[in-house]
Short mmCIF file of C-alpha atoms and ligand atoms in Angstrom, two decimals:
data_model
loop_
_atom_site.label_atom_id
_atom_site.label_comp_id
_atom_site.label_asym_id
_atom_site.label_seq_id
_atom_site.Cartn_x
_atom_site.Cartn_y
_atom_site.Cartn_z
CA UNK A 1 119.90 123.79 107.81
CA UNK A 2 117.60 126.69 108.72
CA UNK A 3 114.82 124.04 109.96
CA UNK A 4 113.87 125.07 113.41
CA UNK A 5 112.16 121.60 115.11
CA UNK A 6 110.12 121.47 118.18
CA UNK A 7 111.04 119.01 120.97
CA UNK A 8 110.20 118.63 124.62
CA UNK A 9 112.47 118.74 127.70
CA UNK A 10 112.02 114.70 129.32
CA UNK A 11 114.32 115.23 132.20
CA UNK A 12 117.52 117.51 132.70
CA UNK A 13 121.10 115.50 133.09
CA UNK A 14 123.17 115.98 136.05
CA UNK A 15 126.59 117.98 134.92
CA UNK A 16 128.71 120.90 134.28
CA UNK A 17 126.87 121.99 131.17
CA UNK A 18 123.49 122.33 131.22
CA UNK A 19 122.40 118.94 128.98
CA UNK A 20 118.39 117.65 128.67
CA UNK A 21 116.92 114.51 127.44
CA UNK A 22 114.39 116.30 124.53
CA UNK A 23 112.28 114.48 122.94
CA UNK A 24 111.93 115.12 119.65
CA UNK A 25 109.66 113.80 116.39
CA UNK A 26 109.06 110.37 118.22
CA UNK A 27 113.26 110.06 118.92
CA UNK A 28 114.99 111.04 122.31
CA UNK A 29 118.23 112.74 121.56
CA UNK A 30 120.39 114.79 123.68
CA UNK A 31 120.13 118.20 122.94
CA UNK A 32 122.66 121.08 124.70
CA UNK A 33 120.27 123.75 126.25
CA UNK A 34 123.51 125.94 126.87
CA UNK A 35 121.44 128.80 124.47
CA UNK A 36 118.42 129.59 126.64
CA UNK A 37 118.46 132.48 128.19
CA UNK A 38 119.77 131.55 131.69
CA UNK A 39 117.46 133.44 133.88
CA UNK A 40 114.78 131.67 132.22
CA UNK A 41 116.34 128.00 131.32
CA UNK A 42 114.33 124.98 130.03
CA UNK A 43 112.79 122.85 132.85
CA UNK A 44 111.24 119.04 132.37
CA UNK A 45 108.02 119.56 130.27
CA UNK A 46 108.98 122.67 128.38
CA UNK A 47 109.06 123.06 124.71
CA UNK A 48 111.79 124.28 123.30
CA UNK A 49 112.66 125.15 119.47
CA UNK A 50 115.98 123.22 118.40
CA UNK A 51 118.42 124.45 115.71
CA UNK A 52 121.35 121.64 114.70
CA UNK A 53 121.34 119.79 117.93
CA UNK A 54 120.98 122.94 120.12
CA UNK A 55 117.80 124.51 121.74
CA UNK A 56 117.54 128.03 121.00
CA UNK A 57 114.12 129.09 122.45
CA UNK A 58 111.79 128.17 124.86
CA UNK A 59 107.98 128.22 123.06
CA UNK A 60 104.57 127.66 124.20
CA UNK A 61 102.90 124.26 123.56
CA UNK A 62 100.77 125.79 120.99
CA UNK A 63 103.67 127.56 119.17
CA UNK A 64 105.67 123.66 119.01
CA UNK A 65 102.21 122.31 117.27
CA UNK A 66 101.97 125.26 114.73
CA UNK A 67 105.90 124.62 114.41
CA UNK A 68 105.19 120.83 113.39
CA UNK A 69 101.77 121.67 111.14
CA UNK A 70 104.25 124.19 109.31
CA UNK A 71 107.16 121.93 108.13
CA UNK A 72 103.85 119.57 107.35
CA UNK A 73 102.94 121.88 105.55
CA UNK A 74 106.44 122.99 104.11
CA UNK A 75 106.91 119.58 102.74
CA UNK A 76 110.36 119.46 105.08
CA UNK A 77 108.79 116.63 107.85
CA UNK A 78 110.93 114.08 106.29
CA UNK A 79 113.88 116.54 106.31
CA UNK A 80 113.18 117.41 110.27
CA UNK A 81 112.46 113.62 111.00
CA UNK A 82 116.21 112.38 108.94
CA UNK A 83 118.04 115.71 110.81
CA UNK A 84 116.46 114.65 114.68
CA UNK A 85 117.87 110.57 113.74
CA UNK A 86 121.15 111.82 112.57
CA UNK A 87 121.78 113.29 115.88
CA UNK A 88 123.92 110.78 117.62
CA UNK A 89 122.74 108.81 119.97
CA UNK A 90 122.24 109.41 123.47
CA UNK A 91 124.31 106.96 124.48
CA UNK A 92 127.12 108.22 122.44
CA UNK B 1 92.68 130.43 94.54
CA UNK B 2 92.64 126.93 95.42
CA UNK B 3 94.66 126.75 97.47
CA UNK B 4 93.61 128.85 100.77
CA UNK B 5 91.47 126.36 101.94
CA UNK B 6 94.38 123.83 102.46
CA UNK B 7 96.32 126.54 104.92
CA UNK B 8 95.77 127.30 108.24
CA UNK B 9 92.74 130.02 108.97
CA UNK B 10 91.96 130.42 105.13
CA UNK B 11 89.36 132.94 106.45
CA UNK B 12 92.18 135.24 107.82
CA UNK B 13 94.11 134.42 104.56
CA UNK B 14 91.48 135.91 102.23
CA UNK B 15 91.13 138.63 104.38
CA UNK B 16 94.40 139.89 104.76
CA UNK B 17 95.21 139.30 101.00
CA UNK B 18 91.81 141.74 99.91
CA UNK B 19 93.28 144.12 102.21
CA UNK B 20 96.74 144.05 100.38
CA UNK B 21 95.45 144.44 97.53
CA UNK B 22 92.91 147.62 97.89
CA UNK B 23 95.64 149.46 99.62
CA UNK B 24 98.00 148.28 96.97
CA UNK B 25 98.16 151.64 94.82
CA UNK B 26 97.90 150.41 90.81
CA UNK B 27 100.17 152.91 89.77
CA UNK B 28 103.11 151.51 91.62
CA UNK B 29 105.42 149.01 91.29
CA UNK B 30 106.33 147.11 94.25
CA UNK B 31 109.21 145.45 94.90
CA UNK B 32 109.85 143.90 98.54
CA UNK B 33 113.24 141.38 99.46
CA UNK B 34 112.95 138.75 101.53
CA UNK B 35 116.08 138.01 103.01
CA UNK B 36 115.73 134.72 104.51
CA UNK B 37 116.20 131.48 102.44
CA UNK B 38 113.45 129.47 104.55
CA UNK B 39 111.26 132.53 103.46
CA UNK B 40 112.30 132.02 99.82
CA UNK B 41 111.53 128.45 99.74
CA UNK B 42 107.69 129.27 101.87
CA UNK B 43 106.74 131.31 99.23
CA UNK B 44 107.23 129.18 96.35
CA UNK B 45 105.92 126.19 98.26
CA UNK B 46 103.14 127.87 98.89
CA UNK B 47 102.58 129.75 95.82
CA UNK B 48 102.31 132.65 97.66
CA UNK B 49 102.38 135.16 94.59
CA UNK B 50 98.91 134.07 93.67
CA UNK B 51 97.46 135.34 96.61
CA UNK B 52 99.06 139.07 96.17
CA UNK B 53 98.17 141.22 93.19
CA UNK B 54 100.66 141.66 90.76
CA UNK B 55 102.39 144.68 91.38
CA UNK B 56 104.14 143.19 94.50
CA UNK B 57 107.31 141.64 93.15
CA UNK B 58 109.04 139.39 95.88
CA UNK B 59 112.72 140.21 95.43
CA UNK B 60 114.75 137.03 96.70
CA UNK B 61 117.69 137.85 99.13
CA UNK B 62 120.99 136.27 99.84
CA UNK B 63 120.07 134.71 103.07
CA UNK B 64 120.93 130.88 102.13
CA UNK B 65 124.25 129.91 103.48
CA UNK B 66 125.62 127.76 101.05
CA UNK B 67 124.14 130.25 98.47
CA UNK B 68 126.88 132.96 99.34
CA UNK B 69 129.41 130.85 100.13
CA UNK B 70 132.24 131.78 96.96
CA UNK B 71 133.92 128.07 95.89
CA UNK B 72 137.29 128.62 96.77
CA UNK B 73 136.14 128.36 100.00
CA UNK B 74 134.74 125.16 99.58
CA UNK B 75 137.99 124.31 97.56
CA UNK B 76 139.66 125.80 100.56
CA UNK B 77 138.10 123.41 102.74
CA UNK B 78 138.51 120.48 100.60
CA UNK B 79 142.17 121.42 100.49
CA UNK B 80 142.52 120.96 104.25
CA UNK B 81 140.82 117.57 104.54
CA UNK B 82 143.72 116.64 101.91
CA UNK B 83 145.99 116.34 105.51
CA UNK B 84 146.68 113.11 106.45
CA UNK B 85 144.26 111.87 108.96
CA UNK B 86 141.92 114.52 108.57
CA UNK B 87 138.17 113.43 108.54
CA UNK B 88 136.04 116.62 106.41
CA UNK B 89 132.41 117.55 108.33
CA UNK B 90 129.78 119.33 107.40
CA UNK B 91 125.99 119.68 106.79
CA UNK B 92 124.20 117.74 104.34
CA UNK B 93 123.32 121.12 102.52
CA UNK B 94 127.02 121.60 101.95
CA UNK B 95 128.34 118.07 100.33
CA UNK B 96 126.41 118.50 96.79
CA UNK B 97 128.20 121.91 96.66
CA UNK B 98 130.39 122.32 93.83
CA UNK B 99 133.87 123.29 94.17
CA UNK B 100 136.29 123.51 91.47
CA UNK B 101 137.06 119.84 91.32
CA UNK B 102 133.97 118.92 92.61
CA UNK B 103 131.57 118.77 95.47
CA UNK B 104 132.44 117.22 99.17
CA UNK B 105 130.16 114.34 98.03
CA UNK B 106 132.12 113.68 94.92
CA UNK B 107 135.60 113.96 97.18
CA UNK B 108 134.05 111.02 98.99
CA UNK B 109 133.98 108.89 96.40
CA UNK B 110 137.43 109.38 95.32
CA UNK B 111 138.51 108.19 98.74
CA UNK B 112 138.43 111.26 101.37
CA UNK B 113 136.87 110.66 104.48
CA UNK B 114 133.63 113.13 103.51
CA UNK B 115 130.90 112.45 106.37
CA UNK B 116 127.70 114.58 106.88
CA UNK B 117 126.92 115.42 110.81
CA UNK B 118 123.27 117.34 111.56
CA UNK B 119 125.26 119.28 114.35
CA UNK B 120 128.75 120.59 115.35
CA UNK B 121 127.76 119.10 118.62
CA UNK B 122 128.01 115.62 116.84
CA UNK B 123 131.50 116.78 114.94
CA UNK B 124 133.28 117.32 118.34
CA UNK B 125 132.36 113.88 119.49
CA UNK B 126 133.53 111.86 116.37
CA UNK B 127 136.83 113.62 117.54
CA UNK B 128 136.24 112.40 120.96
CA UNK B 129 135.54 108.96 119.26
CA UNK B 130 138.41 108.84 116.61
CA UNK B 131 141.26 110.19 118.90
CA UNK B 132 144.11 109.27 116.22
CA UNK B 133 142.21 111.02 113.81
CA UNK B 134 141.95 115.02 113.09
CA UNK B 135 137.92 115.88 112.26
CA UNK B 136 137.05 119.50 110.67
CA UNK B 137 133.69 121.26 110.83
CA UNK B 138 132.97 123.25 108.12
CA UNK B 139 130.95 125.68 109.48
CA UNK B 140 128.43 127.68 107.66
CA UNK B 141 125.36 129.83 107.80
CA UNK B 142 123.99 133.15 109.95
CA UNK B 143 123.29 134.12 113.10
CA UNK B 144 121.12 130.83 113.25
CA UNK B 145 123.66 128.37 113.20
CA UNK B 146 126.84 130.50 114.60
CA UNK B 147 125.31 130.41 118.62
CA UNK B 148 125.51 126.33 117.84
CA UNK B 149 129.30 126.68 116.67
CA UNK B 150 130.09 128.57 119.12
CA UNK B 151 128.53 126.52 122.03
CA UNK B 152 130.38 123.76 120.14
CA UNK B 153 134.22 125.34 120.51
CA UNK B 154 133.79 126.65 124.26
CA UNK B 155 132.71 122.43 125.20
CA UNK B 156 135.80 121.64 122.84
CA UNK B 157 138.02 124.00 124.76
CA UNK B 158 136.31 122.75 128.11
CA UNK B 159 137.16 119.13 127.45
CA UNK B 160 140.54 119.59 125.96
CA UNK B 161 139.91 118.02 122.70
CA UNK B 162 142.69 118.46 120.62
CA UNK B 163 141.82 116.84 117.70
CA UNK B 164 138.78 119.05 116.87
CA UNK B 165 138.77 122.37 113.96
CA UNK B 166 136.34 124.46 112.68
CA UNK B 167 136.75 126.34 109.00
CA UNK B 168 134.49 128.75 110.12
CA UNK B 169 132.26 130.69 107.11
CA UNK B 170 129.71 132.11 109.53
CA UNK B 171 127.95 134.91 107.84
CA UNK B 172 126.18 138.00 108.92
CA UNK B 173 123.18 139.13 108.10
CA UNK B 174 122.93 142.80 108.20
CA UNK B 175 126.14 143.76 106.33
CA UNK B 176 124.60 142.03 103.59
CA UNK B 177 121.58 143.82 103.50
CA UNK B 178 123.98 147.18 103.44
CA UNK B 179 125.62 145.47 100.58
CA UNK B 180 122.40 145.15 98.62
CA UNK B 181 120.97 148.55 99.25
CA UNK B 182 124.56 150.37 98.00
CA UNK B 183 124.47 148.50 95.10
CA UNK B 184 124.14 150.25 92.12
CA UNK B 185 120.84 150.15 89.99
CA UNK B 186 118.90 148.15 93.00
CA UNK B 187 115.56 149.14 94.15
CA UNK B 188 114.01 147.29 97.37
CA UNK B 189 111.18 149.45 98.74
CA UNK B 190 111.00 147.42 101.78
CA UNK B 191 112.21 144.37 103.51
CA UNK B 192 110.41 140.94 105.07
CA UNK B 193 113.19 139.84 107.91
CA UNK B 194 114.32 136.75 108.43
CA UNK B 195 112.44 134.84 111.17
CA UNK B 196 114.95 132.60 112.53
CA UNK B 197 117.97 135.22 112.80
CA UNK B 198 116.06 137.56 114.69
CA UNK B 199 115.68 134.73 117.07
CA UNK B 200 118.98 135.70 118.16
CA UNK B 201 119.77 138.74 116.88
CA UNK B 202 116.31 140.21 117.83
CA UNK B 203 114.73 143.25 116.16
CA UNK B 204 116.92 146.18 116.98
CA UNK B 205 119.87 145.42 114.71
CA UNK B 206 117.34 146.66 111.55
CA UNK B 207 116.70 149.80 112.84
CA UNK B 208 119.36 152.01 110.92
CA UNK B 209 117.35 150.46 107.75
CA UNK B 210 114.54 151.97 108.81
CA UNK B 211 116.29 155.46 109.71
CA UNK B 212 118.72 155.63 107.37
CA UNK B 213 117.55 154.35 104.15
CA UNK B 214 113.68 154.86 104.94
CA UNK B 215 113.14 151.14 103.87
CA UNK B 216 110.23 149.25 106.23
CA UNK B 217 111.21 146.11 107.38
CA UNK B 218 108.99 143.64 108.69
CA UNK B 219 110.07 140.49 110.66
CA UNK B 220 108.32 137.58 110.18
CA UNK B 221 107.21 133.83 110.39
CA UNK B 222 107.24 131.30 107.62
CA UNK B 223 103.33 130.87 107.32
CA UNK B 224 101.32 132.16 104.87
CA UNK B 225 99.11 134.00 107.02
CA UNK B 226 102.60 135.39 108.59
CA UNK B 227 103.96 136.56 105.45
CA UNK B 228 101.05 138.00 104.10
CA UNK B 229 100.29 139.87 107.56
CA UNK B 230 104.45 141.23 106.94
CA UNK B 231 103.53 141.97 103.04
CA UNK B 232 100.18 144.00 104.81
CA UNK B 233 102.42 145.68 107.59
CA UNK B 234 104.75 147.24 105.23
CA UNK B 235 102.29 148.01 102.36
CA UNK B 236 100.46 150.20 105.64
CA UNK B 237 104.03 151.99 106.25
CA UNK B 238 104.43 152.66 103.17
CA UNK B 239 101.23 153.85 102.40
CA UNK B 240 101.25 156.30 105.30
CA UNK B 241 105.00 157.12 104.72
CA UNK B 242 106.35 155.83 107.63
CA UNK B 243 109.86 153.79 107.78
CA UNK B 244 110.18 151.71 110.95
CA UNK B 245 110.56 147.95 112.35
CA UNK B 246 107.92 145.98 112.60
CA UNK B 247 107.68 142.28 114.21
CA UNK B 248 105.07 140.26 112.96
CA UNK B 249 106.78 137.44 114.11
CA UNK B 250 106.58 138.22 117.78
CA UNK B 251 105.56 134.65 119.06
CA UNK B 252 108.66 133.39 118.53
CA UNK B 253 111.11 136.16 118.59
CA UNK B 254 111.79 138.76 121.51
CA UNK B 255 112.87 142.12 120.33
CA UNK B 256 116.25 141.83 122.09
CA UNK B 257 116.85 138.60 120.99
CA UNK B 258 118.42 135.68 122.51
CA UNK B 259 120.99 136.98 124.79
CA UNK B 260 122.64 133.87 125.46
CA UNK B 261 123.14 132.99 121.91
CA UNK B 262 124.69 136.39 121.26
CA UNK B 263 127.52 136.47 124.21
CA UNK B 264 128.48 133.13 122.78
CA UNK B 265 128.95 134.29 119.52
CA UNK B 266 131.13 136.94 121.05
CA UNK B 267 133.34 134.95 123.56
CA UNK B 268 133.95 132.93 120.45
CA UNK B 269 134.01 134.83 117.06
CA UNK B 270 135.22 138.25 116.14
CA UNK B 271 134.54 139.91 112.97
CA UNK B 272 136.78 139.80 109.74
CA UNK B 273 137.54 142.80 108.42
CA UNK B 274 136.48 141.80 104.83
CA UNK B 275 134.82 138.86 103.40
CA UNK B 276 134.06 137.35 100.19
CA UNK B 277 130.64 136.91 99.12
CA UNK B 278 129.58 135.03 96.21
CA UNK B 279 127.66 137.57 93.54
CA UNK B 280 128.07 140.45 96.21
CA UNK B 281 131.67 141.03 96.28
CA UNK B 282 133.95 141.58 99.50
CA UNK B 283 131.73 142.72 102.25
CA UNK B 284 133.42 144.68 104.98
CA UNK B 285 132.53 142.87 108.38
CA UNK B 286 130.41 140.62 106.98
CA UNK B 287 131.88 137.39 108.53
CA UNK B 288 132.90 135.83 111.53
CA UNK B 289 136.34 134.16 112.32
CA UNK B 290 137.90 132.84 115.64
CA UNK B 291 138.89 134.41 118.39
CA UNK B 292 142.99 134.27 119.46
CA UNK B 293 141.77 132.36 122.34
CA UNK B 294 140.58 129.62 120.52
CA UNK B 295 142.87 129.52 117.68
CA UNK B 296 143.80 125.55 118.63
CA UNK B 297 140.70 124.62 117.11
CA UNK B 298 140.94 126.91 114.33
CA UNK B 299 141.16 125.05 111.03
CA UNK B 300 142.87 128.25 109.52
CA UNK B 301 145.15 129.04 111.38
CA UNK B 302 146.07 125.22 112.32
CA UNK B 303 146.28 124.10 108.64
CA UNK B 304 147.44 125.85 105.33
CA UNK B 305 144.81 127.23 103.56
CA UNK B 306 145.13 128.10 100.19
CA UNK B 307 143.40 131.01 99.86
CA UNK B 308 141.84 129.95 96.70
CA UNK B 309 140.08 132.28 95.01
CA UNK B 310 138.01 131.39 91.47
CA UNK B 311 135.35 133.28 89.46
CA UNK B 312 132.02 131.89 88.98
CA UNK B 313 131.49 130.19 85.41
CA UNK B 314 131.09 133.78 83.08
CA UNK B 315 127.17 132.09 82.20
CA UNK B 316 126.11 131.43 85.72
CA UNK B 317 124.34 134.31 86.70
CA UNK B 318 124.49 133.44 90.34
CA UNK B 319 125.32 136.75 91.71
CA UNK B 320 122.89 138.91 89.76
CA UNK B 321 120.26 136.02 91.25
CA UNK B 322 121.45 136.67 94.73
CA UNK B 323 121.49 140.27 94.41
CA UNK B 324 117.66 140.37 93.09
CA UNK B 325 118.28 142.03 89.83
CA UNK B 326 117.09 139.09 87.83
CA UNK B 327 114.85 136.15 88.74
CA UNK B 328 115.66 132.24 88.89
CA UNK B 329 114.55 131.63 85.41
CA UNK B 330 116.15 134.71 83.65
CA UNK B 331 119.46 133.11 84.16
CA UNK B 332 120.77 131.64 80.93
CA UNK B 333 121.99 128.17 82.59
CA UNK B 334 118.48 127.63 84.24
CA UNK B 335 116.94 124.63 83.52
CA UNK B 336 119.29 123.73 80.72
CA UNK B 337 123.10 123.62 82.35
CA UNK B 338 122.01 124.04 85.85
CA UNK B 339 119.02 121.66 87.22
CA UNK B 340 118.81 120.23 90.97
CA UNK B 341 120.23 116.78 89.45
CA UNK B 342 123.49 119.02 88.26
CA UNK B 343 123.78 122.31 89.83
CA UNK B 344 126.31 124.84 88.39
CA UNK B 345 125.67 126.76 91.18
CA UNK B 346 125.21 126.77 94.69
CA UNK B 347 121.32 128.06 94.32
CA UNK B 348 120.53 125.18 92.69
CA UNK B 349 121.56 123.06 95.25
CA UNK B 350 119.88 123.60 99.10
CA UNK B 351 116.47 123.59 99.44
CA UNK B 352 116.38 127.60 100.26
CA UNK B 353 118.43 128.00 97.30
CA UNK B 354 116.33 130.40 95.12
CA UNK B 355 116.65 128.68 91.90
CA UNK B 356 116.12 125.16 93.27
CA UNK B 357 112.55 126.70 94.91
CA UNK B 358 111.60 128.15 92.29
CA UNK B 359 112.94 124.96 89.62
CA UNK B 360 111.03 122.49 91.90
CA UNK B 361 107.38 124.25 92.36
CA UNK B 362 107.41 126.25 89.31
CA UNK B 363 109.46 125.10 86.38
CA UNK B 364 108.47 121.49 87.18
CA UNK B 365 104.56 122.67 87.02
CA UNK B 366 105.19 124.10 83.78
CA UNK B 367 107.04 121.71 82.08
CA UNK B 368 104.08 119.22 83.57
CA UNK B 369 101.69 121.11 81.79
CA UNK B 370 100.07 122.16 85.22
CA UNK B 371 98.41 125.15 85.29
S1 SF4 C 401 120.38 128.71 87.40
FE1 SF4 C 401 122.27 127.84 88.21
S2 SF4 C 401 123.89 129.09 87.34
FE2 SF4 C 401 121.98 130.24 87.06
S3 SF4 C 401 121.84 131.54 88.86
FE3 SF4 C 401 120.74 129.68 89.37
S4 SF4 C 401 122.28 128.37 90.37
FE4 SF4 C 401 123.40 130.02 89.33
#
């Protein structure tokens, strides 16, 4: 569960808590951005470095494509890919 | 070495692992720890021993959750999904676990309601979902996952789901690594930190290593280039006789760490005063449990737990694994009791278990025939 998977901010959700639209691996899942620092939270187009369900960093664009080469390269794609669909849904 | 070329930068590769190995001194033995499981489980994968000379031992650590999780809590656990209604969560690294009378996956098929969920986010809204029914997270893992837990009960409390627990096994890191270093007979001349931990706990939280037991400690990434620049960073500090904290690793975590992560974790969690460890004993604040505040979704104090508490099988050699006084294969169940199709213990199980790295990208090679 230590598989740290890059995904992009699509659009922040109107609320109390501070929700985004990330899309990540191909799949758009909700993801809680209520971790980033918040003098410095995610905006629409930032990368951000997701731990079970949750953003924990914001990264550079070049940092998220390293990220993805390295579970490529870690043989844990499939792993990443099966965690980011077993999010639920966003309509859930 | 065949390999290099299939990595990223194989140039920078070569060159960092010639300069390892001419200020490698012959006459010494090295032996360095990394902590982290995802660590573990990069150096296997990539076979990164072939690329160091060979008096640098890596020294695996006990940084894989379900690795130092003892089985009566798992038991424990199991025992409160026995209530009526309950529904048992957890990671998929947990449910091929065994406890006593089995793992969460084997509960499931005599009849409990055993379902996997890829984030405590996703526990809390089956509750929402299931309102006549009771769902427990069984939470595990360090300072990586906790933030997520915690996040998780303060939206519980928010929404005033009532139907929601957490058995909460969050680990931490550095009492652990005190726990290694005071054990008797173990030598660790320096440390490679866990990458994704220092995310949030940030660098400073190592320093007292560095001051107080003179041990280097280098944080850093997951690549090979990253671990052989942390192998070359405290090889140089050694070397010169220096003791401090190093961050190779500095792309993707800030010395302070994440902030936000870490007053979550503290609005939510307080330390235990002792906790059990699997191989390393009781651990004086080692683990996290709820906060009073929150005690309405916690699965202790809401259900009777057991307490179970059960000794390891007397072959297993889980512990001495853990601790990094023997390797994978110098346990006496390896490969013959204990395989990743039927795990004795826990480090056969999760992909940054030790022995399960080490089974799958060595043992298999060898058996294969492969040099
Ligand atoms: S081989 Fe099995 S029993 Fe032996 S240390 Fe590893 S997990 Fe434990």
């Amino acid at each position: 569960m230590c598989l740290a998977i890059p995904g992009k901010i699509v659009e922040l959700i109107e609320g109390d808590n501070p929700l985004a639209t990330v899309e990540v691996l191909g799949v758009r899942r909700k993801v809680d951005l209520g971790l980033l620092e918040p003098a410095d939270p995610g905006r629409a187009g930032d990368w951000v470095l997701i731990h079970v369900g949750f953003a924990m960093s914001k990264i550079s664009e070049d940092r998220a494509r390293e990220q993805l080469e390295l579970l490529e390269a870690l043989g844990e794609a499939e792993a990443a890919a099966l965690e980011v669909r077993g999010y639920s849904n966003l309509e859930t | 070495m065949r390999y290099v070329d299939e990595f990223r930068r194989p140039e920078l590769i070569r060159k960092t692992s010639e300069e390892i190995r001419h200020l490698a001194d012959p006459a010494r033995h090295y032996r360095f720890m990394e902590v982290c499981g995802g660590h573990t489980h990069a150096i296997y994968r990539f076979g990164l021993h072939q690329l160091l000379p060979s008096n640098i031992e890596l020294v695996h650590g006990p940084g894989c959750p379900v690795c130092v999780l003892p089985m009566g809590r798992i038991d424990d656990g199991l025992a409160i999904a026995e209530n009526p209604g309950v529904i048992f969560t957890a990671f998929g690294d947990m449910m091929r676990v065994p406890g006593t009378r089995g793992s969460p996956l084997e509960h499931q098929s005599r009849g409990m309601d055993v379902r996997i969920v890829y984030s405590p986010a996703d526990a809390l809204k089956m509750a929402v979902a299931n309102p006549d029914r009771h769902v427990m997270f069984f939470a595990i893992g360090f300072e990586t996952t906790a933030p997520s837990t915690a996040l998780t009960l303060i939206r519980a409390r928010q929404q005033g789901v009532r139907n929601f627990s957490v058995f909460c096994n969050h680990v931490t890191i550095i009492p652990a690594i005190r726990a290694i270093l005071d054990s008797p007979g173990m030598r660790i001349d320096a440390f490679i930190g866990p990458g994704h931990v220092s995310t949030v706990i940030g660098c400073r939280p190592y320093e007292w290593i560095a001051k107080n037991e003179h041990k280097p400690i280098a944080v850093s990434g997951f690549e090979p280039l990253d671990l052989l620049q942390g192998i070359l960073m405290l090889l140089r500090q050694l070397s010169d006789g220096r003791a401090g904290v190093e961050n190779q690793y500095a792309r993707v975590v800030p010395w302070e760490g994440n902030r936000a992560a870490l007053k979550a974790m503290s609005d939510v969690f307080e330390l235990r005063p002792y906790f059990e460890w699997r191989g390393l004993g009781f651990i004086s604040q080692s683990a996290l449990r709820i906060r009073e505040e929150f005690s309405e979704w916690d699965a202790e104090r809401r259900f009777a737990v057991p307490g179970i508490r059960v000794t390891d099988p007397k072959a297993a050699q889980c512990g001495e694994v853990l601790k990094g006084v023997l390797q994978p294969a110098q346990c006496k169940l390896f490969g013959k009791e204990c395989t990743p199709e039927h795990p004795v213990g826990a480090l056969m199980v999760s992909a940054e278990g030790s022995c399960a790295a080490y089974f799958n990208y060595e043992h298999r090679k060898v058996a294969a025939g492969v040099p």
